[in-house]
C-alpha atoms as a printed R data frame, in Angstrom:
    type eleno elety resid chain resno       x       y      z
1   ATOM     1    CA   MET     A     1 -24.612  23.256 24.828
2   ATOM     2    CA   LEU     A     2 -22.940  22.289 28.085
3   ATOM     3    CA   LEU     A     3 -24.825  19.012 28.109
4   ATOM     4    CA   ARG     A     4 -23.525  18.226 24.608
5   ATOM     5    CA   ILE     A     5 -19.919  18.836 25.722
6   ATOM     6    CA   ILE     A     6 -20.376  16.614 28.772
7   ATOM     7    CA   LYS     A     7 -21.904  13.883 26.593
8   ATOM     8    CA   THR     A     8 -18.967  14.088 24.174
9   ATOM     9    CA   ILE     A     9 -16.418  13.844 26.976
10  ATOM    10    CA   PHE     A    10 -18.296  10.923 28.530
11  ATOM    11    CA   ARG     A    11 -18.476   9.153 25.158
12  ATOM    12    CA   CYS     A    12 -14.714   9.609 24.659
13  ATOM    13    CA   LEU     A    13 -14.032   8.200 28.123
14  ATOM    14    CA   ILE     A    14 -16.165   5.141 27.375
15  ATOM    15    CA   TRP     A    15 -14.305   4.493 24.103
16  ATOM    16    CA   MET     A    16 -10.946   4.953 25.819
17  ATOM    17    CA   THR     A    17 -11.965   2.441 28.497
18  ATOM    18    CA   ILE     A    18 -13.007  -0.066 25.847
19  ATOM    19    CA   ALA     A    19  -9.777   0.477 23.917
20  ATOM    20    CA   PHE     A    20  -7.645   0.054 27.050
21  ATOM    21    CA   SER     A    21  -9.474  -3.098 28.081
22  ATOM    22    CA   ILE     A    22  -8.740  -4.624 24.664
23  ATOM    23    CA   ILE     A    23  -5.255  -3.265 23.941
24  ATOM    24    CA   PHE     A    24  -3.586  -3.830 27.326
25  ATOM    25    CA   PRO     A    25  -4.297  -7.577 27.575
26  ATOM    26    CA   LEU     A    26  -3.226  -8.060 23.956
27  ATOM    27    CA   ILE     A    27   0.069  -6.290 24.524
28  ATOM    28    CA   PHE     A    28   0.648  -8.000 27.861
29  ATOM    29    CA   PHE     A    29  -0.043 -11.539 26.646
30  ATOM    30    CA   PHE     A    30   1.267 -11.390 23.099
31  ATOM    31    CA   GLY     A    31   4.330  -9.290 23.791
32  ATOM    32    CA   ALA     A    32   6.458  -6.872 21.906
33  ATOM    33    CA   LYS     A    33   6.345  -8.153 18.339
34  ATOM    34    CA   PRO     A    34   2.705  -7.184 17.733
35  ATOM    35    CA   PHE     A    35   3.343  -3.967 19.646
36  ATOM    36    CA   GLY     A    36   6.176  -3.009 17.289
37  ATOM    37    CA   ILE     A    37   4.082  -3.801 14.232
38  ATOM    38    CA   LEU     A    38   1.078  -1.873 15.589
39  ATOM    39    CA   GLU     A    39   3.311   1.080 16.402
40  ATOM    40    CA   ALA     A    40   4.752   1.002 12.871
41  ATOM    41    CA   LYS     A    41   1.283   0.837 11.321
42  ATOM    42    CA   TYR     A    42   0.131   3.743 13.468
43  ATOM    43    CA   ASP     A    43   3.150   5.809 12.418
44  ATOM    44    CA   LEU     A    44   2.467   4.951  8.779
45  ATOM    45    CA   PHE     A    45  -1.172   5.968  9.236
46  ATOM    46    CA   ARG     A    46   0.055   9.359 10.465
47  ATOM    47    CA   GLY     A    47   2.496   9.593  7.560
48  ATOM    48    CA   ARG     A    48   5.636   9.279  9.704
49  ATOM    49    CA   TYR     A    49   8.521   7.169  8.507
50  ATOM    50    CA   GLU     A    50  11.043   6.263 11.202
51  ATOM    51    CA   ILE     A    51  13.781   3.761 11.885
52  ATOM    52    CA   HIS     A    52  14.263   2.914 15.559
53  ATOM    53    CA   GLY     A    53  17.518   2.099 17.309
54  ATOM    54    CA   TYR     A    54  18.765   1.413 20.817
55  ATOM    55    CA   GLY     A    55  22.008   1.099 22.735
56  ATOM    56    CA   LEU     A    56  24.754   3.559 23.533
57  ATOM    57    CA   ILE     A    57  25.642   5.753 20.580
58  ATOM    58    CA   HIS     A    58  27.579   8.937 20.042
59  ATOM    59    CA   GLY     A    59  25.382  11.041 17.798
60  ATOM    60    CA   GLU     A    60  23.307   9.708 14.932
61  ATOM    61    CA   PRO     A    61  24.234   6.600 12.953
62  ATOM    62    CA   GLN     A    62  25.918   7.049  9.597
63  ATOM    63    CA   TYR     A    63  22.768   6.343  7.598
64  ATOM    64    CA   ALA     A    64  20.490   8.805  9.474
65  ATOM    65    CA   PRO     A    65  21.371  11.951  7.443
66  ATOM    66    CA   ILE     A    66  20.880  10.059  4.183
67  ATOM    67    CA   LEU     A    67  17.446   8.812  5.228
68  ATOM    68    CA   LYS     A    68  16.524  12.273  6.533
69  ATOM    69    CA   LYS     A    69  16.761  13.609  2.952
70  ATOM    70    CA   TYR     A    70  13.872  11.318  2.036
71  ATOM    71    CA   GLY     A    71  11.776  12.167  5.093
72  ATOM    72    CA   VAL     A    72  12.727   9.106  7.146
73  ATOM    73    CA   ARG     A    73  13.621   9.970 10.719
74  ATOM    74    CA   TYR     A    74  15.938   8.056 13.057
75  ATOM    75    CA   ARG     A    75  14.598   7.690 16.591
76  ATOM    76    CA   HIS     A    76  16.705   6.389 19.455
77  ATOM    77    CA   ILE     A    77  14.465   4.348 21.765
78  ATOM    78    CA   ALA     A    78  16.680   3.277 24.674
79  ATOM    79    CA   GLY     A    79  20.174   3.901 25.924
80  ATOM    80    CA   CYS     A    80  21.954   1.609 28.332
81  ATOM    81    CA   VAL     A    81  18.988  -0.270 29.852
82  ATOM    82    CA   ILE     A    82  17.643  -2.565 27.151
83  ATOM    83    CA   THR     A    83  15.012  -5.193 27.882
84  ATOM    84    CA   ASP     A    84  13.726  -8.077 25.798
85  ATOM    85    CA   PHE     A    85  10.604  -6.032 25.120
86  ATOM    86    CA   ILE     A    86  12.652  -3.246 23.534
87  ATOM    87    CA   ILE     A    87  14.664  -5.677 21.411
88  ATOM    88    CA   ASP     A    88  11.549  -7.424 20.104
89  ATOM    89    CA   SER     A    89   9.515  -4.284 19.486
90  ATOM    90    CA   VAL     A    90  12.344  -2.470 17.675
91  ATOM    91    CA   ALA     A    91  13.087  -5.502 15.490
92  ATOM    92    CA   SER     A    92   9.450  -5.905 14.460
93  ATOM    93    CA   TYR     A    93   8.975  -2.130 14.052
94  ATOM    94    CA   ASN     A    94  12.002  -1.774 11.776
95  ATOM    95    CA   PHE     A    95  11.054  -4.841  9.746
96  ATOM    96    CA   ALA     A    96   7.539  -3.490  9.108
97  ATOM    97    CA   MET     A    97   8.809   0.039  8.462
98  ATOM    98    CA   LYS     A    98  11.524  -1.131  6.039
99  ATOM    99    CA   ASP     A    99   8.901  -2.762  3.832
100 ATOM   100    CA   ALA     A   100   6.716   0.359  3.935
101 ATOM   101    CA   ILE     A   101   9.637   2.681  3.130
102 ATOM   102    CA   GLU     A   102  10.639   0.595  0.135
103 ATOM   103    CA   ARG     A   103   7.042   0.252 -1.062
104 ATOM   104    CA   ASN     A   104   5.726   3.790 -0.460
105 ATOM   105    CA   LEU     A   105   8.803   5.976 -0.920
106 ATOM   106    CA   GLY     A   106  10.538   3.888 -3.574
107 ATOM   107    CA   LEU     A   107  13.777   3.872 -1.585
108 ATOM   108    CA   ASN     A   108  16.049   0.881 -1.804
109 ATOM   109    CA   LEU     A   109  17.532   0.626  1.668
110 ATOM   110    CA   ASP     A   110  19.793  -2.212  0.556
111 ATOM   111    CA   GLU     A   111  21.579   0.124 -1.904
112 ATOM   112    CA   ILE     A   112  21.968   2.868  0.710
113 ATOM   113    CA   TRP     A   113  23.363   0.360  3.174
114 ATOM   114    CA   MET     A   114  25.667  -1.122  0.510
115 ATOM   115    CA   SER     A   115  27.083   2.322 -0.344
116 ATOM   116    CA   LEU     A   116  27.858   3.029  3.320
117 ATOM   117    CA   TYR     A   117  29.025  -0.293  4.676
118 ATOM   118    CA   GLY     A   118  29.865  -2.423  1.639
119 ATOM   119    CA   THR     A   119  27.537  -5.247  2.681
120 ATOM   120    CA   LYS     A   120  23.915  -6.122  2.057
121 ATOM   121    CA   CYS     A   121  21.388  -4.582  4.409
122 ATOM   122    CA   HIS     A   122  20.290  -7.090  7.020
123 ATOM   123    CA   TRP     A   123  17.507  -6.223  9.439
124 ATOM   124    CA   PRO     A   124  17.928  -8.771 12.226
125 ATOM   125    CA   THR     A   125  14.940 -10.609 13.601
126 ATOM   126    CA   SER     A   126  14.327 -10.598 17.321
127 ATOM   127    CA   GLU     A   127  15.545 -14.215 17.528
128 ATOM   128    CA   GLU     A   128  18.917 -13.219 16.052
129 ATOM   129    CA   LEU     A   129  19.154 -10.291 18.447
130 ATOM   130    CA   HIS     A   130  18.422 -12.534 21.433
131 ATOM   131    CA   THR     A   131  21.065 -15.010 20.250
132 ATOM   132    CA   ALA     A   132  23.608 -12.196 20.044
133 ATOM   133    CA   GLU     A   133  22.505 -10.978 23.463
134 ATOM   134    CA   GLU     A   134  22.967 -14.456 24.976
135 ATOM   135    CA   PHE     A   135  26.447 -14.615 23.462
136 ATOM   136    CA   GLY     A   136  27.500 -11.326 25.053
137 ATOM   137    CA   LYS     A   137  25.971 -11.833 28.504
138 ATOM   138    CA   THR     A   138  28.110 -11.548 31.609
139 ATOM   139    CA   SER     A   139  27.757 -13.741 34.665
140 ATOM   140    CA   SER     A   140  26.819 -10.929 37.049
141 ATOM   141    CA   LYS     A   141  23.121 -10.114 37.361
142 ATOM   142    CA   LYS     A   142  23.432  -7.334 39.963
143 ATOM   143    CA   PRO     A   143  22.023  -3.930 38.987
144 ATOM   144    CA   VAL     A   144  24.654  -1.303 38.371
145 ATOM   145    CA   ASN     A   145  22.699   1.385 40.169
146 ATOM   146    CA   GLY     A   146  19.373   1.729 41.976
147 ATOM   147    CA   SER     A   147  17.635   3.514 39.121
148 ATOM   148    CA   GLN     A   148  18.087   0.520 36.821
149 ATOM   149    CA   GLU     A   149  15.263  -1.334 38.588
150 ATOM   150    CA   PHE     A   150  12.930   1.636 38.077
151 ATOM   151    CA   GLN     A   151  13.906   1.896 34.405
152 ATOM   152    CA   THR     A   152  13.221  -1.821 33.947
153 ATOM   153    CA   ILE     A   153   9.768  -1.439 35.512
154 ATOM   154    CA   MET     A   154   9.049   1.501 33.202
155 ATOM   155    CA   GLN     A   155   9.813  -0.705 30.181
156 ATOM   156    CA   THR     A   156   7.224  -3.381 30.994
157 ATOM   157    CA   PRO     A   157   4.621  -3.896 28.251
158 ATOM   158    CA   ILE     A   158   1.819  -2.230 30.205
159 ATOM   159    CA   MET     A   159   3.874   0.839 31.115
160 ATOM   160    CA   ARG     A   160   5.256   1.147 27.580
161 ATOM   161    CA   ALA     A   161   1.731   0.953 26.147
162 ATOM   162    CA   ALA     A   162   0.441   3.503 28.645
163 ATOM   163    CA   LEU     A   163   3.297   5.900 27.893
164 ATOM   164    CA   THR     A   164   2.760   5.483 24.148
165 ATOM   165    CA   PHE     A   165  -0.953   6.143 24.551
166 ATOM   166    CA   VAL     A   166  -0.262   9.302 26.544
167 ATOM   167    CA   GLN     A   167   2.225  10.408 23.885
168 ATOM   168    CA   ILE     A   168  -0.374   9.791 21.162
169 ATOM   169    CA   CYS     A   169  -3.007  11.765 23.064
170 ATOM   170    CA   LEU     A   170  -0.653  14.699 23.550
171 ATOM   171    CA   THR     A   171   0.354  14.931 19.866
């Protein structure tokens, strides 16, 4: 019996090593867009519907309570320290999730958006977000505080993937 448990644990460790050796280089070299899509597909596989957001906010966005009625959760990913990886992964995640929500739940997000804001729903691509980011950049590149460097390191593709994997294992 004990030998069977040890074999099972060893087999799991081998599969985890294989998965890490495949997933980490893919995420590192191909970036955040595939990561956001893979994360969305994994959430859909688990039956979770979420819309991700980032930036400084005060409470939930206006559309979050409406989506919550249909089982779609709003999840705030990052606050004041936002990297290119976060922008790309959130844009690709929301784009993939929007299609799945409309297809699987029968929700028309454009109508919900239109009722709240009076305009058509537009999910920006990562290129549009980077263009907007370039427009709003300031000339100073100095970190505001010492912890900003640590937070930037924690948002690298490898660290983000490792933290997501740990989160998946713990749930």
